Coordinates of C-alpha atoms in Angstrom, one line a residue:
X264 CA 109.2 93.0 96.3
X265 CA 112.0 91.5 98.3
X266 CA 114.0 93.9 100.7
X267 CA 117.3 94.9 99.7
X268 CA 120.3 93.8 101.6
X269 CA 122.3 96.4 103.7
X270 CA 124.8 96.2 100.2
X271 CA 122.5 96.4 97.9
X272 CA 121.2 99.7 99.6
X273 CA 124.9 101.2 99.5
X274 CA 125.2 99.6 95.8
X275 CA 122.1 101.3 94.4
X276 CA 123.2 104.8 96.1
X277 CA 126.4 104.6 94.3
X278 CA 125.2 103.2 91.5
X279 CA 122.7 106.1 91.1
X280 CA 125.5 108.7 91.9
X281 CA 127.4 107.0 89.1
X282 CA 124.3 107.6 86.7
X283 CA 123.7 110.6 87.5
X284 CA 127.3 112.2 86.9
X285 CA 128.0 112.9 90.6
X286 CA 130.6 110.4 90.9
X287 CA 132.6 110.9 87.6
X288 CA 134.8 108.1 85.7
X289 CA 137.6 107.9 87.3
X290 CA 136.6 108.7 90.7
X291 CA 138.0 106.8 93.7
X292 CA 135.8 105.5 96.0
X293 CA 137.3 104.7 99.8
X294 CA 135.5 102.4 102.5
X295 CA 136.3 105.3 104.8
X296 CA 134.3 108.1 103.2
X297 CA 131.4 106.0 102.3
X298 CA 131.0 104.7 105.6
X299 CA 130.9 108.2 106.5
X300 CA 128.6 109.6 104.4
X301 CA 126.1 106.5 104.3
X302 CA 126.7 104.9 108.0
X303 CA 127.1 101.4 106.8
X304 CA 130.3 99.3 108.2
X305 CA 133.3 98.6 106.1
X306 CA 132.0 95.1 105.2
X307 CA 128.9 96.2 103.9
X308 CA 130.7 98.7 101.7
X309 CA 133.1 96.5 100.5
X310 CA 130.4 93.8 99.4
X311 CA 128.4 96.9 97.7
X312 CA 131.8 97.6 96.1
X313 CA 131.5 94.0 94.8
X314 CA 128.4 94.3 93.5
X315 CA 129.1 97.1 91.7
X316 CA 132.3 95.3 90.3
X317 CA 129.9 92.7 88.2
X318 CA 128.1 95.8 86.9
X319 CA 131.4 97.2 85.5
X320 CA 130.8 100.2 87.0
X321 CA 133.5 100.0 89.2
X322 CA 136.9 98.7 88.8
X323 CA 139.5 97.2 91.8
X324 CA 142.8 98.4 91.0
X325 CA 145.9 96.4 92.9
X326 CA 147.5 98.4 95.5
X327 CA 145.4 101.6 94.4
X328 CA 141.4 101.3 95.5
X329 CA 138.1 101.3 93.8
X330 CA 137.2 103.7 91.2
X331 CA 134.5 104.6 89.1
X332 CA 135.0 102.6 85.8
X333 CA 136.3 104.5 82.9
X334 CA 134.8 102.7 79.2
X335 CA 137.6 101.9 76.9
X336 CA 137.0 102.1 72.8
X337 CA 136.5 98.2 73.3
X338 CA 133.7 98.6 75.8
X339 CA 131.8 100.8 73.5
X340 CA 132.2 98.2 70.8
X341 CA 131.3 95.7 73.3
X342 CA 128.2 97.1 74.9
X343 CA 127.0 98.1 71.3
X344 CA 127.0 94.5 70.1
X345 CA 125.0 93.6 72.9
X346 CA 122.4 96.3 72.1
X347 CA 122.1 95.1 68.3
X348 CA 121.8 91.9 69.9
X349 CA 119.2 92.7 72.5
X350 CA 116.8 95.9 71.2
X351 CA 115.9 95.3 67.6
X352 CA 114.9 91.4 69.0
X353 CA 112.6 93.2 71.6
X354 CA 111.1 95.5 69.1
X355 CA 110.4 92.8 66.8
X356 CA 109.6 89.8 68.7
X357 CA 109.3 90.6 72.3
X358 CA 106.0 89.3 73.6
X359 CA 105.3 92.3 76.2
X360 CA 104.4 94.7 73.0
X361 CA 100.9 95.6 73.5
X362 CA 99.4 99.0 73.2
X363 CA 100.1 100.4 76.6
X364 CA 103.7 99.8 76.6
X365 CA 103.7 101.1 72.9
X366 CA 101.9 104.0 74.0
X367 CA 104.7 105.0 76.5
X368 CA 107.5 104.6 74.1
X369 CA 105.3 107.2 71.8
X370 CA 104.7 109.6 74.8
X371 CA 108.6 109.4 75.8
X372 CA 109.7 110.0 72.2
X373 CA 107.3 113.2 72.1
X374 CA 109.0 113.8 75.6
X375 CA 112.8 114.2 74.4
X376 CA 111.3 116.7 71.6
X377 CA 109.7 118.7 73.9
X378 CA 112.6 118.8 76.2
X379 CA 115.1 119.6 73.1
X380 CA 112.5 122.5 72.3
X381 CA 113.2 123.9 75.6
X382 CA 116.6 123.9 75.7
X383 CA 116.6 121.1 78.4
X384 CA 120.1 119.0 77.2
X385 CA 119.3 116.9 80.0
X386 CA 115.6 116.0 79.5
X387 CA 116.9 115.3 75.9
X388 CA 119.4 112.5 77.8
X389 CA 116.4 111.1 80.6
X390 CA 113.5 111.1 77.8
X391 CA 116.7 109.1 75.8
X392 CA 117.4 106.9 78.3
X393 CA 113.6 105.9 79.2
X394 CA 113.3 105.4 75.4
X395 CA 115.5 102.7 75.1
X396 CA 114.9 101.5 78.7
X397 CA 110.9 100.7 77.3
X398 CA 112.8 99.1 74.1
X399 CA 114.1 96.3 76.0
X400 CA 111.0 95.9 78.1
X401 CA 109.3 94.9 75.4
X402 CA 111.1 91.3 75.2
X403 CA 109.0 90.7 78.7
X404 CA 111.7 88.8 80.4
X405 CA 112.7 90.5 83.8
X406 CA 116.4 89.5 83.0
X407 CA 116.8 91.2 79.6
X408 CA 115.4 93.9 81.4
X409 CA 118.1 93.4 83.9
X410 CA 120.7 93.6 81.7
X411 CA 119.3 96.6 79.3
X412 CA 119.5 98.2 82.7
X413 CA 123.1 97.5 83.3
X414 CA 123.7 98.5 80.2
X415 CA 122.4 101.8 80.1
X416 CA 124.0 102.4 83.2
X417 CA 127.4 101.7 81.7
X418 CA 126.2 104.4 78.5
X419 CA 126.4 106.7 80.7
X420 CA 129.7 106.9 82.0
X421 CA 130.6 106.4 78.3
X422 CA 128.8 109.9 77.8
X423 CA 131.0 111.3 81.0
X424 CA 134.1 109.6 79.5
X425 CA 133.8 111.1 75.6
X426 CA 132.3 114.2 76.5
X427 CA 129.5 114.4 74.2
X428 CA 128.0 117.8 73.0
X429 CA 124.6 118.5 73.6
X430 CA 123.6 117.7 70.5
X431 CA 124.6 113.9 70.4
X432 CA 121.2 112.6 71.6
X433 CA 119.1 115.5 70.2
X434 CA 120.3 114.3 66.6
X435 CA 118.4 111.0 67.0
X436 CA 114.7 112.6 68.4
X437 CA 113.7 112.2 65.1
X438 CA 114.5 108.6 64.7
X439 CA 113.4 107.8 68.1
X440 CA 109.5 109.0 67.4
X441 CA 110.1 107.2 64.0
X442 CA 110.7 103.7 65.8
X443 CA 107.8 104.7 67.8
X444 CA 105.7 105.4 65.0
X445 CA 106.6 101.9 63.2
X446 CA 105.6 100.7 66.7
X447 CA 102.2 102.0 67.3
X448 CA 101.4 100.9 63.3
X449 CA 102.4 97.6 64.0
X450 CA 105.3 97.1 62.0
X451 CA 107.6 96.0 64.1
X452 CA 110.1 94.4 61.4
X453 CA 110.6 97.8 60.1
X454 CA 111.4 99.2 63.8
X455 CA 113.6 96.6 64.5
X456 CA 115.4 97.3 61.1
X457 CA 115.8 101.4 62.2
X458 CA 117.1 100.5 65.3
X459 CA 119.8 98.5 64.0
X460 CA 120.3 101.2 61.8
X461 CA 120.2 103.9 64.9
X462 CA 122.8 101.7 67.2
X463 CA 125.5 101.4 64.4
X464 CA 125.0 105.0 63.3
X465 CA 125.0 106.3 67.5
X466 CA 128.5 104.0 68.0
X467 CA 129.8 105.3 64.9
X468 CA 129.6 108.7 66.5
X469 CA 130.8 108.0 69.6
X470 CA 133.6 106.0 68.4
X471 CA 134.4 108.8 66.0

């Protein structure tokens, strides 16, 4: 694996925060503080910034800063016709299905319904996020995996930005182990059909 730049170090801090709700939509981000916290110059920050910029995760305002990226209605729409694009052509004709990676996508799906049977709202959102995550792997390109990554990452901060009860992702366990299940029996048309299905019925909500 290739070592990461000094900005791609700072970038994949930041970019985690992001994910992880500790840096919230909206946020600003200053050179100053960073280079505080994380002891990199004001250069390297500033290229991390960038980098983060092409992952529309953060947004350069003129005469204001950086800040965390806030989706718009027309980002959802957006990064939901890249997902109907992208993971019912995995599930269907992606040539890294085999049974070990099918096997996974079956163990995560049982994951999120354990986690909901806990009371674990945020297992429920992880197991989630791994599910679809192991969707796109499937294609076996390194670049659609790439960009389902970028994507999720942007899903995210939509679930900051709308504020989604805890229930939003516990609604589609059941579907989730149902794609598995069409998975794992080798019907991989029918999956693919259920996940276009899931995506238009998820952005619905979300939209809504």
């Amino acid at each position: 694996m290739p070592r990461l730049s000094a900005a791609q170090q700072v970038g994949k801090v930041l970019r985690d925060h992001i994910i992880n709700g500790q840096l919230t939509p909206g946020t600003r981000l200053t050179e100053e503080t960073i280079t505080e916290a994380l002891g990199y110059s004001r250069n390297t920050i500033r290229e991390s910034f960038a980098l983060l910029a092409a992952e529309r995760l953060v947004v350069r305002e003129t005469n204001r800063g950086v800040f965390v990226a806030t989706p718009s209605r027309s980002d959802i729409r957006d990064l939901y016709a890249v997902r109907r694009l992208l993971e019912p052509a995995a599930a269907e004709h992606g040539t890294a299905y085999g049974p070990e990676l099918v096997e996974q996508i079956v163990n995560v799906a049982a994951q999120g319904r354990r986690a909901h049977a806990d009371g674990d709202p945020d297992g429920v959102r992880q197991a989630n996020q791994v599910f679809h995550r192991l969707i796109g792997a499937l294609a076996g390109s390194r670049r659609v995996s790439d960009l389902m990554e970028g994507v999720l990452a942007e899903m995210r901060l939509v679930f900051r930005v709308v504020a989604t009860d805890g229930d939003f992702h516990a609604h589609f366990l059941e579907r989730n182990e149902h794609i598995a299940e069409l998975l794992a029996a080798g019907e991989r048309s029918r999956a693919s059909e259920q996940l276009r299905d899931y995506l238009d019925d998820a952005e619905s909500r979300l939209l809504g």
